[in-house]
Coordinates of C-alpha atoms in Angstrom, one line a residue:
Chain A
M1 CA 53.8 40.9 233.6
P2 CA 51.9 37.7 232.7
P3 CA 52.1 36.8 228.8
A4 CA 48.9 35.3 227.3
A5 CA 50.4 32.0 226.2
K6 CA 48.7 30.3 223.1
L7 CA 48.4 27.0 221.4
P8 CA 51.2 24.7 221.4
A9 CA 52.4 23.8 218.1
A10 CA 51.4 20.7 216.7
S11 CA 54.9 19.0 217.2
P12 CA 56.1 18.3 220.8
V13 CA 59.3 20.4 220.4
E14 CA 57.6 23.1 218.8
V15 CA 55.5 26.1 220.6
T16 CA 54.3 29.5 219.9
V17 CA 53.8 32.0 222.7
D18 CA 52.5 35.5 222.1
F19 CA 52.9 38.9 223.9
D20 CA 50.8 42.0 223.9
S21 CA 53.1 44.4 222.4
S22 CA 51.8 47.4 224.5
I23 CA 53.3 45.7 227.6
Q24 CA 56.0 43.6 226.5
S25 CA 59.1 44.9 225.1
L26 CA 60.8 43.6 222.2
S27 CA 64.0 44.1 223.4
A28 CA 63.2 41.6 226.4
L29 CA 61.8 39.1 224.3
D30 CA 65.3 39.4 221.9
A31 CA 67.2 38.8 225.0
A32 CA 65.4 36.1 226.4
A33 CA 65.8 34.3 222.6
Y34 CA 69.4 35.0 223.0
R35 CA 69.6 33.0 226.0
L36 CA 67.5 30.2 224.4
I37 CA 70.4 29.5 221.7
G38 CA 71.4 26.0 221.6
T39 CA 68.3 24.9 223.4
A40 CA 65.7 26.1 221.1
T41 CA 65.4 28.7 218.0
C42 CA 63.1 31.8 218.4
Q43 CA 61.5 33.6 215.9
V44 CA 59.7 36.5 216.7
D45 CA 56.7 38.2 214.3
R46 CA 54.5 40.9 214.7
A47 CA 50.9 40.1 214.5
G48 CA 48.7 43.1 215.1
D49 CA 49.4 44.0 218.3
R50 CA 50.9 41.0 219.3
Y51 CA 54.6 39.8 219.3
V52 CA 54.4 35.9 218.3
C53 CA 57.5 34.0 219.6
R54 CA 57.6 30.4 217.6
L55 CA 59.8 28.5 219.4
V56 CA 61.6 25.3 218.0
S57 CA 63.8 22.9 220.1
S58 CA 67.4 21.8 219.2
T59 CA 67.4 18.4 218.1
N60 CA 70.7 18.3 219.4
P61 CA 71.1 20.6 222.5
Q62 CA 74.0 22.3 223.6
K63 CA 72.5 22.3 227.2
G64 CA 71.0 19.3 228.7
A65 CA 68.2 17.2 227.2
V66 CA 66.0 18.1 224.3
L67 CA 62.7 19.9 226.2
S68 CA 58.9 19.1 226.1
S69 CA 56.8 21.5 224.7
N70 CA 55.8 22.5 228.2
E71 CA 59.3 22.6 229.5
L72 CA 60.3 24.7 226.5
K73 CA 57.3 27.3 227.3
E74 CA 58.2 27.6 230.7
R75 CA 61.9 27.9 230.1
F76 CA 61.0 30.9 227.6
L77 CA 58.3 32.3 230.0
N78 CA 61.1 32.3 232.7
L79 CA 63.9 33.7 230.9
V80 CA 61.4 36.6 229.6
A81 CA 60.2 37.3 233.2
D82 CA 64.1 37.7 234.0
E83 CA 64.6 39.9 231.2
N84 CA 61.6 42.2 232.1
L85 CA 62.7 42.4 235.6
R86 CA 66.4 43.2 234.3
A87 CA 65.3 45.7 232.4
R88 CA 63.3 47.5 235.6
V89 CA 66.7 47.0 237.4
A90 CA 68.5 48.6 234.4
E91 CA 65.9 51.6 234.4
K92 CA 65.9 52.1 238.1
T93 CA 69.8 51.9 238.4
E94 CA 71.5 53.8 235.3
G95 CA 72.1 56.9 236.8
V96 CA 73.9 55.5 240.0
R97 CA 75.9 52.9 238.0
N98 CA 77.1 56.0 235.9
V99 CA 78.1 58.0 239.1
I100 CA 80.1 54.9 240.3
L101 CA 82.0 54.4 237.1
A102 CA 82.6 58.1 237.2
L103 CA 83.8 57.9 240.5
A104 CA 85.9 54.9 239.9
F105 CA 87.7 55.6 236.4
G106 CA 86.1 58.9 235.2
A107 CA 86.0 62.9 236.0
L108 CA 84.9 62.1 239.7
A109 CA 87.8 59.8 240.4
A110 CA 90.5 62.3 241.1
N111 CA 87.9 64.5 243.5
Q112 CA 86.6 62.4 246.5
N113 CA 87.0 64.6 249.4
D114 CA 83.3 65.1 250.3
A115 CA 82.6 61.8 251.6
G116 CA 78.9 61.6 252.9
Chain B
M1 CA 56.5 61.3 280.9
A2 CA 58.9 61.5 278.1
R3 CA 58.8 58.4 275.6
F4 CA 61.1 57.2 273.1
L5 CA 59.3 57.3 269.7
R6 CA 58.4 53.9 268.2
P7 CA 61.1 52.2 266.4
E8 CA 59.7 53.2 262.7
S9 CA 60.2 57.0 263.6
F10 CA 64.1 56.3 263.2
S11 CA 64.2 54.3 260.1
A12 CA 64.4 55.8 256.5
A13 CA 61.3 56.2 254.4
T14 CA 61.2 53.7 251.3
E15 CA 61.3 56.9 249.1
D16 CA 64.8 57.5 250.8
L17 CA 66.2 54.2 249.5
S18 CA 67.6 53.7 246.1
L19 CA 68.4 50.4 244.2
L20 CA 72.1 50.1 243.4
P21 CA 73.5 48.3 239.9
F22 CA 73.1 44.2 240.3
N23 CA 72.9 41.1 238.0
F24 CA 70.9 38.1 238.9
E25 CA 70.4 34.7 237.5
R26 CA 67.7 32.1 238.3
A27 CA 69.3 29.2 240.0
G28 CA 66.4 26.8 240.7
A29 CA 63.2 26.9 241.7
N30 CA 62.2 30.0 243.3
Q31 CA 65.8 30.8 243.9
Y32 CA 68.1 33.6 242.5
L33 CA 71.8 34.2 242.8
V34 CA 72.3 37.7 242.9
A35 CA 75.8 39.6 242.4
N36 CA 76.4 43.5 243.2
M37 CA 78.3 45.8 241.0
V38 CA 81.7 44.0 242.3
G39 CA 80.4 40.6 242.5
D40 CA 79.6 39.6 245.8
F41 CA 76.7 37.0 246.0
V42 CA 73.5 36.6 248.0
R43 CA 70.6 34.4 247.3
L44 CA 67.4 35.7 247.2
S45 CA 63.7 33.9 246.7
E46 CA 61.8 35.3 243.7
E47 CA 59.4 37.1 246.3
E48 CA 62.5 38.9 248.1
L49 CA 64.0 39.9 244.5
N50 CA 60.4 41.3 243.5
R51 CA 60.1 43.4 246.5
L52 CA 63.6 44.6 246.2
V53 CA 63.2 45.8 243.0
D54 CA 59.9 47.9 244.1
L55 CA 62.2 49.0 247.5
Q56 CA 59.2 47.3 249.4
V57 CA 61.7 46.8 252.5
R58 CA 62.1 48.2 255.6
P59 CA 64.6 47.8 258.7
G60 CA 64.0 44.8 260.7
D61 CA 62.1 43.0 257.8
G62 CA 65.4 41.0 257.2
L63 CA 65.5 41.5 253.5
Y64 CA 66.5 45.2 254.3
E65 CA 69.7 44.0 256.2
K66 CA 70.3 41.6 253.7
A67 CA 70.3 43.9 250.8
Y68 CA 72.1 46.7 252.5
A69 CA 74.8 44.4 253.6
A70 CA 75.3 43.1 249.9
H71 CA 75.3 46.5 248.4
L72 CA 72.2 46.1 246.7
I73 CA 70.4 49.4 248.1
T74 CA 71.6 52.3 249.6
G75 CA 70.3 55.7 251.2
T76 CA 69.5 58.1 248.4
N77 CA 71.6 61.1 249.9
Q78 CA 74.2 58.6 251.3
K79 CA 77.5 58.6 249.3
A80 CA 79.4 56.3 251.4
Q81 CA 78.3 53.1 249.8
R82 CA 78.7 54.7 246.1
Q83 CA 82.3 55.6 246.9
L84 CA 82.6 52.1 248.7
L85 CA 81.9 50.2 245.4
A86 CA 83.7 52.8 243.1
A87 CA 86.7 52.2 245.4
R88 CA 86.7 48.5 245.3
L89 CA 85.8 48.6 241.5
R90 CA 88.9 50.5 240.9
S91 CA 91.0 48.0 242.8
R92 CA 89.8 45.3 240.9
M93 CA 90.3 46.9 237.6
S94 CA 93.5 48.3 238.3
F95 CA 95.6 45.7 236.7
L96 CA 94.9 47.7 233.9
Q97 CA 97.5 50.1 234.8
Q98 CA 100.2 47.6 234.1
T99 CA 100.0 47.6 230.5
T100 CA 101.7 44.3 228.9
P101 CA 103.6 43.0 231.5
L102 CA 104.1 39.6 229.8
H103 CA 106.4 39.2 226.9
I104 CA 106.5 36.0 225.1
F105 CA 109.6 35.1 222.7
V106 CA 109.1 32.1 220.9
V107 CA 113.1 31.4 220.1
T108 CA 112.3 28.3 218.3
L109 CA 109.5 26.2 216.6
R110 CA 111.5 23.3 216.6
C111 CA 110.6 20.4 219.0
E112 CA 111.7 17.0 219.7
H113 CA 108.2 15.7 221.0
S114 CA 105.2 15.3 218.7
C115 CA 102.1 15.7 221.0
P116 CA 98.9 15.5 219.3
Y117 CA 97.2 18.0 221.3
C118 CA 100.1 20.5 220.6
Q119 CA 98.8 23.9 220.2
V120 CA 101.8 25.3 218.4
S121 CA 102.0 23.1 215.2
R122 CA 105.7 22.4 216.0
Q123 CA 108.4 21.5 213.3
S124 CA 110.9 18.9 213.5
T125 CA 114.1 19.4 215.0
D126 CA 116.1 19.4 211.6
R127 CA 114.8 22.5 210.3
S128 CA 117.0 25.3 211.7
R129 CA 115.0 28.0 209.5
F130 CA 112.5 28.0 212.7
D131 CA 114.9 29.5 214.8
M132 CA 114.4 33.1 216.3
S133 CA 117.7 35.1 214.8
E134 CA 119.7 37.2 217.4
Q135 CA 118.7 40.7 215.3
T136 CA 114.9 39.6 215.6
A137 CA 115.1 39.0 219.5
M138 CA 116.8 42.4 220.1
R139 CA 114.5 44.3 218.3
A140 CA 111.7 42.2 220.3
L141 CA 113.2 43.5 223.4
D142 CA 113.3 47.2 222.4
I143 CA 109.6 46.8 221.8
A144 CA 109.0 44.6 225.2
F145 CA 111.0 47.6 227.0
A146 CA 109.0 50.2 225.7
S147 CA 105.9 49.0 227.5
P148 CA 105.0 51.3 230.2
T149 CA 105.0 48.8 233.1
A150 CA 107.7 49.0 235.5
R151 CA 108.3 44.8 235.9
I152 CA 107.9 42.7 232.5
K153 CA 108.1 39.1 232.4
I154 CA 110.0 37.5 229.8
E155 CA 109.0 33.9 228.9
F156 CA 110.7 32.0 226.4
Q157 CA 108.6 29.3 224.5
G158 CA 108.6 27.0 221.4
G159 CA 108.6 24.5 220.0
E160 CA 111.4 23.4 222.7
P161 CA 113.0 26.8 223.6
L162 CA 116.0 24.9 225.1
L163 CA 116.8 24.1 221.6
N164 CA 117.8 27.5 220.8
F165 CA 119.3 27.7 224.2
P166 CA 121.9 30.1 223.1
L167 CA 119.5 32.8 222.1
I168 CA 117.8 32.7 225.8
R169 CA 121.2 33.5 227.0
K170 CA 121.8 36.2 225.0
I171 CA 118.4 37.7 225.4
V172 CA 118.7 37.8 229.5
A173 CA 121.9 39.0 229.1
A174 CA 120.9 41.7 226.9
A175 CA 117.5 42.5 229.0
K176 CA 119.7 42.6 232.1
Q177 CA 122.0 45.2 230.8
R178 CA 118.9 47.9 230.1
S179 CA 118.0 49.5 233.1
G180 CA 114.5 51.0 234.2
K181 CA 112.6 47.6 234.7
K182 CA 112.2 44.8 237.2
L183 CA 112.6 41.5 235.3
D184 CA 111.2 38.1 235.5
F185 CA 112.5 35.3 233.4
V186 CA 110.5 31.9 232.5
I187 CA 111.5 29.1 230.4
A188 CA 108.7 26.8 229.4
S189 CA 110.2 23.6 228.5
N190 CA 109.8 19.9 228.3
L191 CA 112.7 19.4 230.2
A192 CA 113.8 16.6 227.9
L193 CA 116.9 18.6 227.4
L194 CA 117.8 20.1 231.1
D195 CA 121.3 19.7 231.7
D196 CA 123.7 21.2 234.4
A197 CA 124.6 24.1 232.0
V198 CA 121.0 25.1 231.5
L199 CA 120.4 24.9 235.4
D200 CA 123.5 26.9 236.3
F201 CA 122.2 29.6 234.1
C202 CA 118.7 29.5 235.5
K203 CA 120.4 29.7 239.2
E204 CA 122.7 32.4 238.2
N205 CA 119.9 34.6 236.5
N206 CA 117.0 33.8 238.7
V207 CA 115.1 32.1 235.9
L208 CA 112.1 29.8 236.7
L209 CA 111.2 26.5 234.9
S210 CA 107.7 25.8 233.7
T211 CA 107.0 22.4 232.5
S212 CA 104.4 19.9 231.4
L213 CA 103.3 17.0 233.6
D214 CA 100.2 15.3 232.4
G215 CA 100.0 12.4 234.9
P216 CA 101.3 8.9 235.5
A217 CA 103.9 7.5 233.1
D218 CA 101.5 6.0 230.5
L219 CA 99.2 8.6 230.2
H220 CA 102.1 11.5 230.0
N221 CA 103.8 9.3 227.1
K222 CA 100.5 8.8 225.3
N223 CA 100.1 12.5 225.2
R224 CA 103.5 13.6 224.9
P225 CA 105.1 11.1 222.3
R226 CA 109.2 11.6 221.7
P227 CA 111.6 9.4 220.5
G228 CA 112.4 6.7 223.2
A229 CA 108.9 7.0 224.4
N230 CA 110.6 8.6 227.9
S231 CA 108.9 11.9 227.9
H232 CA 107.6 11.2 231.5
E233 CA 110.9 9.6 232.8
L234 CA 112.8 12.6 231.1
A235 CA 110.1 15.2 232.9
I236 CA 110.3 13.8 236.3
A237 CA 114.1 13.8 236.3
G238 CA 114.3 17.5 235.4
I239 CA 111.6 18.5 237.8
R240 CA 113.7 16.9 240.6
R241 CA 116.8 18.0 239.6
A242 CA 115.5 21.6 238.9
R243 CA 113.9 21.7 242.6
E244 CA 117.2 20.4 243.9
I245 CA 119.6 23.2 242.3
L246 CA 117.3 26.0 242.0
G247 CA 114.8 25.7 244.9
P248 CA 111.3 23.9 245.1
D249 CA 109.6 27.3 244.1
K250 CA 111.5 27.8 241.0
V251 CA 109.7 25.0 239.0
G252 CA 106.0 24.8 238.1
A253 CA 104.2 22.0 236.0
L254 CA 100.9 22.3 233.9
M255 CA 99.1 19.6 232.9
T256 CA 96.5 19.2 229.8
T257 CA 93.5 17.2 229.9
T258 CA 92.8 14.6 226.9
E259 CA 90.1 12.1 226.6
A260 CA 92.5 9.6 228.1
S261 CA 92.7 11.7 231.2
L262 CA 89.1 12.0 232.0
D263 CA 88.7 8.9 234.2
R264 CA 92.4 9.3 235.7
V265 CA 92.4 12.7 237.6
D266 CA 93.0 10.9 241.2
E267 CA 96.2 9.6 239.8
I268 CA 97.1 12.9 237.9
I269 CA 96.6 14.6 241.1
D270 CA 98.9 12.0 243.0
E271 CA 101.5 12.4 240.5
Y272 CA 102.0 15.9 241.6
L273 CA 101.6 15.4 245.0
E274 CA 104.4 12.7 244.6
M275 CA 106.8 15.3 242.8
G276 CA 106.4 17.4 246.2
L277 CA 104.3 20.3 244.0
D278 CA 102.3 22.3 245.8
G279 CA 99.3 22.5 243.4
I280 CA 97.6 21.6 240.3
F281 CA 96.5 23.6 237.1
L282 CA 93.4 21.4 235.8
R283 CA 93.5 22.8 232.1
P284 CA 91.2 21.9 229.4
L285 CA 92.4 21.5 225.6
S286 CA 92.6 24.7 223.9
P287 CA 91.4 24.7 220.1
F288 CA 94.2 25.5 218.4
G289 CA 97.0 23.8 216.3
F290 CA 97.6 20.4 216.3
A291 CA 94.7 19.8 218.9
I292 CA 92.5 21.0 215.9
K293 CA 94.3 19.0 213.2
T294 CA 94.2 15.7 215.2
K295 CA 90.7 16.1 216.4
Q296 CA 91.7 16.0 220.0
F297 CA 89.9 19.0 220.8
A298 CA 86.5 17.8 219.8
K299 CA 86.8 14.5 222.2
Y300 CA 85.1 16.0 225.1
D301 CA 82.7 18.7 225.7
A302 CA 82.3 21.2 228.4
Q303 CA 80.4 19.1 230.4
K304 CA 82.7 16.2 230.5
W305 CA 85.4 18.3 231.4
L306 CA 83.6 20.0 234.3
A307 CA 82.7 16.5 235.8
F308 CA 86.5 15.5 235.7
Y309 CA 87.2 19.2 236.9
E310 CA 84.6 18.8 240.0
R311 CA 86.2 15.2 240.7
G312 CA 89.7 16.8 241.0
L313 CA 88.9 19.6 242.9
R314 CA 87.1 17.6 245.4
R315 CA 90.3 15.3 245.5
V316 CA 92.3 18.2 246.2
L317 CA 90.2 19.6 248.9
E318 CA 90.1 15.7 250.3
I319 CA 94.0 16.2 250.4
N320 CA 94.0 19.4 252.1
R321 CA 91.3 17.8 254.8
Q322 CA 94.3 15.4 255.3
G323 CA 96.7 17.9 256.5
T324 CA 98.6 18.5 253.1
P325 CA 98.3 21.8 251.7
F326 CA 97.8 21.5 247.9
R327 CA 95.7 24.0 245.4
E328 CA 94.0 23.7 242.3
F329 CA 95.3 26.9 240.8
Y330 CA 92.6 28.0 238.6
A331 CA 90.2 27.8 241.5
A332 CA 92.5 29.6 243.6
L333 CA 92.7 32.3 240.8
L334 CA 88.8 32.8 240.5
L335 CA 88.3 32.5 244.5
T336 CA 90.7 35.5 244.7
R337 CA 88.3 37.2 242.4
M338 CA 85.4 36.2 244.1
L339 CA 86.5 36.4 247.5
S340 CA 88.9 40.1 247.4
D341 CA 89.0 42.9 245.5
R342 CA 92.8 42.1 244.5
P343 CA 93.5 43.2 240.7
I344 CA 94.0 39.8 238.8
G345 CA 94.9 40.6 235.6
Y346 CA 95.3 36.7 234.4
V347 CA 95.2 37.0 230.8
D348 CA 91.9 34.7 230.0
L349 CA 90.1 35.9 233.0
R350 CA 89.6 39.8 232.5
S351 CA 87.8 42.0 230.2
P352 CA 89.2 44.2 228.5
A353 CA 91.0 41.2 227.3
G354 CA 94.5 40.3 227.9
A355 CA 95.4 40.3 224.1
G356 CA 98.1 42.7 223.6
L357 CA 97.2 44.7 226.8
G358 CA 98.4 41.9 229.1
A359 CA 101.1 40.1 226.8
L360 CA 102.7 40.2 223.4
V361 CA 104.4 37.3 221.4
Y362 CA 107.2 37.5 219.3
N363 CA 107.4 34.6 216.7
Y364 CA 110.6 32.9 215.7
D365 CA 110.1 35.1 212.7
G366 CA 109.7 38.4 213.8
S367 CA 105.8 38.4 213.6
I368 CA 104.1 39.8 216.4
F369 CA 100.9 38.7 218.0
A370 CA 98.4 39.7 220.3
S371 CA 98.4 36.3 222.6
D372 CA 100.1 32.9 222.7
E373 CA 96.9 31.3 221.1
G374 CA 96.8 34.1 218.2
R375 CA 100.5 33.0 217.1
M376 CA 99.0 29.4 217.1
L377 CA 96.1 30.4 214.7
A378 CA 98.8 31.7 212.5
E379 CA 100.6 28.6 212.4
T380 CA 97.6 27.3 211.0
G381 CA 97.3 29.9 208.3
D382 CA 95.2 32.5 210.0
D383 CA 96.8 35.7 210.9
A384 CA 93.7 37.6 212.7
F385 CA 95.9 38.5 215.5
R386 CA 99.0 39.1 214.2
L387 CA 99.4 42.9 214.8
G388 CA 102.9 43.4 213.1
H389 CA 106.5 42.7 212.7
V390 CA 109.6 43.8 214.8
E391 CA 111.4 45.2 211.8
H392 CA 108.7 47.8 211.2
D393 CA 106.5 48.2 214.2
S394 CA 106.7 49.9 217.6
Y395 CA 104.9 49.3 220.9
N396 CA 102.5 52.0 220.3
S397 CA 101.7 51.4 216.9
L398 CA 100.8 47.6 218.2
I399 CA 99.1 48.7 221.1
L400 CA 96.9 51.1 219.2
S401 CA 96.5 48.9 215.8
D402 CA 93.0 48.8 214.9
K403 CA 93.1 44.9 215.0
L404 CA 94.1 45.0 218.7
I405 CA 91.6 47.8 219.3
G406 CA 88.8 46.0 217.4
A407 CA 89.3 42.5 219.2
I408 CA 89.2 43.9 222.4
S409 CA 86.5 46.4 222.1
S410 CA 84.2 43.8 220.2
S411 CA 84.7 41.2 223.3
L412 CA 84.1 43.5 226.4
T413 CA 82.0 41.6 228.8
Q414 CA 80.8 44.6 230.0
C415 CA 78.3 45.2 227.3
A416 CA 78.3 42.0 225.5
P417 CA 74.7 40.2 225.1
E418 CA 74.3 37.8 228.1
C419 CA 77.5 38.7 229.7
S420 CA 76.9 42.3 230.5
T421 CA 73.9 40.9 232.7
C422 CA 75.5 37.8 233.6
V423 CA 75.9 37.1 237.8
Y424 CA 79.4 36.1 237.0
E425 CA 80.6 38.8 234.9
S426 CA 82.7 40.4 237.7
H427 CA 84.8 37.6 238.2
C428 CA 84.8 36.3 234.3
G429 CA 86.8 37.4 231.5
A430 CA 86.7 38.2 227.5
D431 CA 88.6 35.5 225.3
P432 CA 88.6 36.9 222.0
V433 CA 91.1 34.5 220.7
Y434 CA 89.1 31.6 221.8
H435 CA 86.1 32.5 220.6
Y436 CA 87.4 33.7 217.2
A437 CA 89.1 30.2 216.6
T438 CA 85.7 28.2 217.9
Q439 CA 83.1 30.6 216.3
G440 CA 84.9 32.6 213.7
D441 CA 84.0 35.7 215.9
A442 CA 85.8 37.7 219.0
L443 CA 82.6 38.0 220.8
G444 CA 81.2 35.0 220.2
I445 CA 77.6 33.6 221.0
K446 CA 78.0 32.8 224.7
P447 CA 75.2 30.2 225.0
L448 CA 77.4 28.0 222.5
S449 CA 80.8 28.8 224.0
A450 CA 82.4 26.0 226.0
F451 CA 84.6 28.8 227.5
C452 CA 81.1 30.2 228.7
A453 CA 79.7 26.8 230.0
R454 CA 83.1 25.9 232.2
Q455 CA 83.3 29.3 233.7
K456 CA 79.6 29.0 234.9
G457 CA 80.2 25.5 235.6
I458 CA 83.1 26.1 237.8
M459 CA 81.9 29.5 239.8
G460 CA 78.8 27.6 240.6
L461 CA 80.8 24.7 242.0
L462 CA 82.9 27.0 244.1
L463 CA 80.0 28.8 245.5
D464 CA 78.1 25.5 246.0
I465 CA 81.4 24.5 248.3
L466 CA 81.6 27.7 250.0
E467 CA 78.0 27.6 251.1
N468 CA 77.5 24.2 252.3
S469 CA 80.9 22.6 253.2
P470 CA 82.3 24.6 255.8
E471 CA 85.7 22.5 256.3
D472 CA 86.2 22.8 252.4
A473 CA 85.2 26.8 252.4
A474 CA 87.7 27.2 255.0
I475 CA 90.5 25.7 252.8
M476 CA 89.8 27.7 249.8
R477 CA 89.1 30.9 251.9
R478 CA 93.1 30.4 252.4
W479 CA 93.5 29.7 248.9
A480 CA 92.1 33.4 247.9
A481 CA 94.1 35.0 250.8
A482 CA 97.5 33.3 249.5

């Protein structure tokens, strides 16, 4: 889902991105922020019906060069998009994942004579 | 006239398809690397990935076939693929059935080398109070033999274990007298003290030797100083003699990468080739013991090490293309995981972690640790991975200790942030001791972890070669099948 990007911050290594909290999950933002550790910090605040994410590039990034504000915003939006997709995959596959794990290690492991 | 129905009539309806679990990672502009539940990889475009998640696939559209072959979709009522994935997963994880196959005996902390990168914090040779006693050794054997696995490996370490060779003799004899387990023995030695008595003993008892060889003489001697500055000379002589007496497959060597090694990987590999060794294990420094005190560990980062590793791997592949079989052992380990379902219980490359479940370490003073790195931490004053003592602990009390269960359960990659959704998770491992040592936490923040950066970097490199260099890919597939 395309988030509503807002106002780059004054500094070239700071940028703020916000999202409609009725369509964007906080957990995906958290996961995206986690993957950004070492590249930038991300502070998530709630402002009315928006999640406001304030990104600040690390001055000494663990991975690669210091990003420009546009690059940082793009990186974060990509991470959020990927996390949203991961959440959809997880939701759609949770049941079958549990079945496979049960077949491999759990209660169903000893009873597999009903091959389909 | 009877006619066949159109092809679509024979295909499953979209609503009859189900998505199977998978992980993915953005891998460049409009490209994703996708791994199914057992780590088979496939590359998809962004459009393909979104169509897949929405199950907008039909037989004949290419993506349907690709996704079916990669176990990313299945028929809703079809059990076979679920059972196949379960069987493969069970096979991959079956190393867990062999609990604690490795038992490391630190028979002495004394050493006549003074390597600045030493992970162990060795003691000088004149302090006999750093030797393991026979009583401690026999109690440790009791615990080792109580582990449930049918085959155990007893590895002698130090310090320099040959400085307490009489105790090694006693432990081997006592272990062989006990029945019920198949036994393997390894002495991890710098070989400086190797003599005919040691070699005769090794031959008689089928004991393997594992030594250190860091490269050409100047580099090796710089990394591994000892009185006389002849560590390289003695290691080379020891390897040659051991290969002659014990056989070429009974002695192996390991290298450690220091800052001085970074520009010399070709020479290091050539040294191994000249010795007739069948491969090399390109290893980074570990963040323990003297490697921290002397700041060796901080002298290069993961990116520098990865550049060193890639140069080395490509050199090894070139040697193979020229007709000499020669492996890079870490790549071989990872490739075995990536290209087969064989259970690989290598202690640093598994989740649940290998600490305690893969190995126990009996220190010279009777303290027991969950891993070799755990006792290295203790030598610098941190007992985070000290599980107990031979005098008052049993195998069960060690394995079921809150400390061990806490370290293993808190570091599981299967449910850790980032790891649990990482495209490489099936082939990676939890390394709680490394992350505790570098970040003060057994789980660690993976975006800041050099272990994570190295793992992703190496697996990305291996995939690139497998996909884009057919001749090298054939060589690497042979390593995985060996």
